[in-house]
């Protein structure tokens, strides 16, 4: 009887450890996806900033602006409840609807930036680019450490 109790205890511990490892791996995976998305968005922002600063062709802003909009649509899914991370405030999950609204606002501003770029006027593109940056900042101020 004692041997089966010990075996059952060992099995329970192993199952618990395996479950913990799976959760850690899942957290690591989502954190890596989140980091990749944010760095990707930052790279697109830099591309646009350089184009706006140099007076480059407005049409060259369309693709990076569209990419920002695409990434913005994925943001809520990159922050499952409790996923944490070094730069994430818990207020994200306490104010989830606001967080989602800020991600949507970023996507909307980026979509409007792509439309402005298609219009060809770099002054309009520059003004809309500032709005995209403002949408990024609004979320960072509220939810990033």
PDB file of C-alpha atoms in Angstrom:
ATOM      1  CA  UNK A   1       0.000   0.000   0.000  1.00  0.00           C
ATOM      2  CA  UNK A   2       2.806   2.385   0.919  1.00  0.00           C
ATOM      3  CA  UNK A   3       4.553   1.757  -2.418  1.00  0.00           C
ATOM      4  CA  UNK A   4       1.438   2.701  -4.409  1.00  0.00           C
ATOM      5  CA  UNK A   5       1.012   5.888  -2.336  1.00  0.00           C
ATOM      6  CA  UNK A   6       4.606   6.883  -3.039  1.00  0.00           C
ATOM      7  CA  UNK A   7       4.155   6.094  -6.734  1.00  0.00           C
ATOM      8  CA  UNK A   8       0.954   8.132  -6.873  1.00  0.00           C
ATOM      9  CA  UNK A   9       2.670  11.053  -5.138  1.00  0.00           C
ATOM     10  CA  UNK A  10       5.610  10.947  -7.541  1.00  0.00           C
ATOM     11  CA  UNK A  11       3.241  10.780 -10.501  1.00  0.00           C
ATOM     12  CA  UNK A  12       1.268  13.778  -9.216  1.00  0.00           C
ATOM     13  CA  UNK A  13       4.471  15.791  -8.771  1.00  0.00           C
ATOM     14  CA  UNK A  14       5.669  14.891 -12.271  1.00  0.00           C
ATOM     15  CA  UNK A  15       2.337  15.885 -13.788  1.00  0.00           C
ATOM     16  CA  UNK A  16       2.448  19.178 -11.899  1.00  0.00           C
ATOM     17  CA  UNK A  17       5.998  19.887 -13.051  1.00  0.00           C
ATOM     18  CA  UNK A  18       5.137  19.014 -16.648  1.00  0.00           C
ATOM     19  CA  UNK A  19       2.132  21.330 -16.510  1.00  0.00           C
ATOM     20  CA  UNK A  20       4.273  24.130 -15.102  1.00  0.00           C
ATOM     21  CA  UNK A  21       6.840  23.652 -17.838  1.00  0.00           C
ATOM     22  CA  UNK A  22       4.094  23.829 -20.473  1.00  0.00           C
ATOM     23  CA  UNK A  23       2.787  27.090 -18.996  1.00  0.00           C
ATOM     24  CA  UNK A  24       6.276  28.589 -18.895  1.00  0.00           C
ATOM     25  CA  UNK A  25       6.872  27.562 -22.505  1.00  0.00           C
ATOM     26  CA  UNK A  26       3.518  29.063 -23.521  1.00  0.00           C
ATOM     27  CA  UNK A  27       4.369  32.305 -21.694  1.00  0.00           C
ATOM     28  CA  UNK A  28       7.789  32.379 -23.353  1.00  0.00           C
ATOM     29  CA  UNK A  29       6.198  31.847 -26.766  1.00  0.00           C
ATOM     30  CA  UNK A  30       3.651  34.651 -26.328  1.00  0.00           C
ATOM     31  CA  UNK A  31       6.325  36.993 -24.971  1.00  0.00           C
ATOM     32  CA  UNK A  32       8.500  36.238 -28.013  1.00  0.00           C
ATOM     33  CA  UNK A  33       5.566  36.873 -30.377  1.00  0.00           C
ATOM     34  CA  UNK A  34       4.753  40.118 -28.558  1.00  0.00           C
ATOM     35  CA  UNK A  35       8.361  41.293 -28.739  1.00  0.00           C
ATOM     36  CA  UNK A  36       8.580  40.415 -32.431  1.00  0.00           C
ATOM     37  CA  UNK A  37       5.363  42.312 -33.181  1.00  0.00           C
ATOM     38  CA  UNK A  38       6.432  45.415 -31.269  1.00  0.00           C
ATOM     39  CA  UNK A  39       9.891  45.430 -32.847  1.00  0.00           C
ATOM     40  CA  UNK A  40       8.280  44.955 -36.249  1.00  0.00           C
ATOM     41  CA  UNK A  41       6.005  47.901 -35.632  1.00  0.00           C
ATOM     42  CA  UNK A  42       8.974  49.969 -34.461  1.00  0.00           C
ATOM     43  CA  UNK A  43      10.854  49.141 -37.658  1.00  0.00           C
ATOM     44  CA  UNK A  44       7.869  50.244 -39.759  1.00  0.00           C
ATOM     45  CA  UNK A  45       7.622  53.478 -37.753  1.00  0.00           C
ATOM     46  CA  UNK A  46      11.322  54.159 -38.366  1.00  0.00           C
ATOM     47  CA  UNK A  47      10.902  53.564 -42.091  1.00  0.00           C
ATOM     48  CA  UNK A  48       8.018  56.027 -42.206  1.00  0.00           C
ATOM     49  CA  UNK A  49       9.853  58.563 -40.045  1.00  0.00           C
ATOM     50  CA  UNK A  50      12.823  58.447 -42.419  1.00  0.00           C
ATOM     51  CA  UNK A  51      10.552  58.900 -45.441  1.00  0.00           C
ATOM     52  CA  UNK A  52       8.687  61.802 -43.854  1.00  0.00           C
ATOM     53  CA  UNK A  53      11.957  63.401 -42.734  1.00  0.00           C
ATOM     54  CA  UNK A  54      13.549  63.139 -46.156  1.00  0.00           C
ATOM     55  CA  UNK A  55      10.442  64.154 -48.072  1.00  0.00           C
ATOM     56  CA  UNK A  56      10.570  60.760 -49.751  1.00  0.00           C
ATOM     57  CA  UNK A  57       7.805  59.521 -52.008  1.00  0.00           C
ATOM     58  CA  UNK A  58       4.507  59.379 -50.145  1.00  0.00           C
ATOM     59  CA  UNK A  59       3.641  56.129 -51.898  1.00  0.00           C
ATOM     60  CA  UNK A  60       6.507  54.418 -50.082  1.00  0.00           C
ATOM     61  CA  UNK A  61       4.656  54.980 -46.797  1.00  0.00           C
ATOM     62  CA  UNK A  62       1.651  52.864 -47.808  1.00  0.00           C
ATOM     63  CA  UNK A  63       3.114  49.387 -47.168  1.00  0.00           C
ATOM     64  CA  UNK A  64       4.695  50.132 -43.765  1.00  0.00           C
ATOM     65  CA  UNK A  65       1.519  51.920 -42.631  1.00  0.00           C
ATOM     66  CA  UNK A  66      -0.561  48.918 -43.673  1.00  0.00           C
ATOM     67  CA  UNK A  67       1.836  46.631 -41.789  1.00  0.00           C
ATOM     68  CA  UNK A  68       1.372  48.716 -38.631  1.00  0.00           C
ATOM     69  CA  UNK A  69      -2.404  48.380 -39.015  1.00  0.00           C
ATOM     70  CA  UNK A  70      -2.045  44.605 -39.417  1.00  0.00           C
ATOM     71  CA  UNK A  71       0.128  44.318 -36.318  1.00  0.00           C
ATOM     72  CA  UNK A  72      -2.206  46.566 -34.323  1.00  0.00           C
ATOM     73  CA  UNK A  73      -5.058  44.148 -35.024  1.00  0.00           C
ATOM     74  CA  UNK A  74      -3.055  41.355 -33.351  1.00  0.00           C
ATOM     75  CA  UNK A  75      -2.109  43.294 -30.211  1.00  0.00           C
ATOM     76  CA  UNK A  76      -4.952  42.149 -27.923  1.00  0.00           C
ATOM     77  CA  UNK A  77      -4.161  38.515 -28.725  1.00  0.00           C
ATOM     78  CA  UNK A  78      -0.549  39.073 -27.700  1.00  0.00           C
ATOM     79  CA  UNK A  79      -1.600  39.924 -24.148  1.00  0.00           C
ATOM     80  CA  UNK A  80      -3.504  36.958 -22.731  1.00  0.00           C
ATOM     81  CA  UNK A  81      -4.525  37.599 -19.148  1.00  0.00           C
ATOM     82  CA  UNK A  82      -1.630  37.224 -16.746  1.00  0.00           C
ATOM     83  CA  UNK A  83       1.028  36.867 -19.446  1.00  0.00           C
ATOM     84  CA  UNK A  84       3.004  39.669 -17.834  1.00  0.00           C
ATOM     85  CA  UNK A  85       6.454  40.537 -19.023  1.00  0.00           C
ATOM     86  CA  UNK A  86       9.025  43.031 -17.823  1.00  0.00           C
ATOM     87  CA  UNK A  87       7.440  46.109 -19.372  1.00  0.00           C
ATOM     88  CA  UNK A  88       3.759  45.308 -18.928  1.00  0.00           C
ATOM     89  CA  UNK A  89       1.554  46.881 -16.280  1.00  0.00           C
ATOM     90  CA  UNK A  90      -1.236  44.750 -14.804  1.00  0.00           C
ATOM     91  CA  UNK A  91      -3.638  47.590 -15.597  1.00  0.00           C
ATOM     92  CA  UNK A  92      -3.906  46.095 -19.095  1.00  0.00           C
ATOM     93  CA  UNK A  93      -6.178  43.354 -17.767  1.00  0.00           C
ATOM     94  CA  UNK A  94      -7.915  45.621 -15.260  1.00  0.00           C
ATOM     95  CA  UNK A  95      -8.814  48.042 -18.084  1.00  0.00           C
ATOM     96  CA  UNK A  96      -9.064  45.527 -20.909  1.00  0.00           C
ATOM     97  CA  UNK A  97     -11.693  47.376 -22.952  1.00  0.00           C
ATOM     98  CA  UNK A  98      -9.587  50.546 -22.916  1.00  0.00           C
ATOM     99  CA  UNK A  99      -6.493  48.571 -23.915  1.00  0.00           C
ATOM    100  CA  UNK A 100      -8.338  46.995 -26.842  1.00  0.00           C
ATOM    101  CA  UNK A 101      -9.733  50.402 -27.845  1.00  0.00           C
ATOM    102  CA  UNK A 102      -6.212  51.852 -27.868  1.00  0.00           C
ATOM    103  CA  UNK A 103      -4.989  49.013 -30.105  1.00  0.00           C
ATOM    104  CA  UNK A 104      -7.940  49.616 -32.437  1.00  0.00           C
ATOM    105  CA  UNK A 105      -7.216  53.352 -32.469  1.00  0.00           C
ATOM    106  CA  UNK A 106      -3.644  52.602 -33.514  1.00  0.00           C
ATOM    107  CA  UNK A 107      -4.901  50.406 -36.334  1.00  0.00           C
ATOM    108  CA  UNK A 108      -7.355  53.076 -37.453  1.00  0.00           C
ATOM    109  CA  UNK A 109      -4.705  55.814 -37.432  1.00  0.00           C
ATOM    110  CA  UNK A 110      -2.304  53.580 -39.381  1.00  0.00           C
ATOM    111  CA  UNK A 111      -5.020  52.819 -41.941  1.00  0.00           C
ATOM    112  CA  UNK A 112      -5.657  56.547 -42.325  1.00  0.00           C
ATOM    113  CA  UNK A 113      -1.905  57.033 -42.754  1.00  0.00           C
ATOM    114  CA  UNK A 114      -1.873  54.527 -45.615  1.00  0.00           C
ATOM    115  CA  UNK A 115      -4.801  56.364 -47.214  1.00  0.00           C
ATOM    116  CA  UNK A 116      -3.037  59.709 -46.796  1.00  0.00           C
ATOM    117  CA  UNK A 117       0.089  58.247 -48.384  1.00  0.00           C
ATOM    118  CA  UNK A 118      -1.932  57.044 -51.349  1.00  0.00           C
ATOM    119  CA  UNK A 119      -3.051  60.665 -51.767  1.00  0.00           C
ATOM    120  CA  UNK A 120       0.575  61.666 -52.315  1.00  0.00           C
ATOM    121  CA  UNK A 121       0.809  64.779 -50.128  1.00  0.00           C
ATOM    122  CA  UNK A 122       3.743  64.426 -47.717  1.00  0.00           C
ATOM    123  CA  UNK A 123       2.472  67.248 -45.481  1.00  0.00           C
ATOM    124  CA  UNK A 124      -0.731  65.276 -44.908  1.00  0.00           C
ATOM    125  CA  UNK A 125       1.300  62.103 -44.440  1.00  0.00           C
ATOM    126  CA  UNK A 126       3.485  63.822 -41.845  1.00  0.00           C
ATOM    127  CA  UNK A 127       0.484  65.094 -39.902  1.00  0.00           C
ATOM    128  CA  UNK A 128      -1.148  61.665 -39.919  1.00  0.00           C
ATOM    129  CA  UNK A 129       2.130  60.011 -38.945  1.00  0.00           C
ATOM    130  CA  UNK A 130       2.127  62.145 -35.789  1.00  0.00           C
ATOM    131  CA  UNK A 131      -1.332  60.771 -34.984  1.00  0.00           C
ATOM    132  CA  UNK A 132      -0.029  57.222 -35.351  1.00  0.00           C
ATOM    133  CA  UNK A 133       2.807  58.058 -32.973  1.00  0.00           C
ATOM    134  CA  UNK A 134       0.290  59.572 -30.575  1.00  0.00           C
ATOM    135  CA  UNK A 135      -1.735  56.359 -30.623  1.00  0.00           C
ATOM    136  CA  UNK A 136       1.402  54.362 -29.784  1.00  0.00           C
ATOM    137  CA  UNK A 137       2.261  56.750 -26.962  1.00  0.00           C
ATOM    138  CA  UNK A 138      -1.253  56.672 -25.497  1.00  0.00           C
ATOM    139  CA  UNK A 139      -1.018  52.940 -24.980  1.00  0.00           C
ATOM    140  CA  UNK A 140       2.573  53.009 -23.751  1.00  0.00           C
ATOM    141  CA  UNK A 141       1.819  55.741 -21.206  1.00  0.00           C
ATOM    142  CA  UNK A 142      -1.094  53.799 -19.796  1.00  0.00           C
ATOM    143  CA  UNK A 143       0.157  50.221 -19.959  1.00  0.00           C
ATOM    144  CA  UNK A 144       3.927  50.023 -20.337  1.00  0.00           C
ATOM    145  CA  UNK A 145       6.468  50.196 -17.516  1.00  0.00           C
TER     146      UNK A 145
END
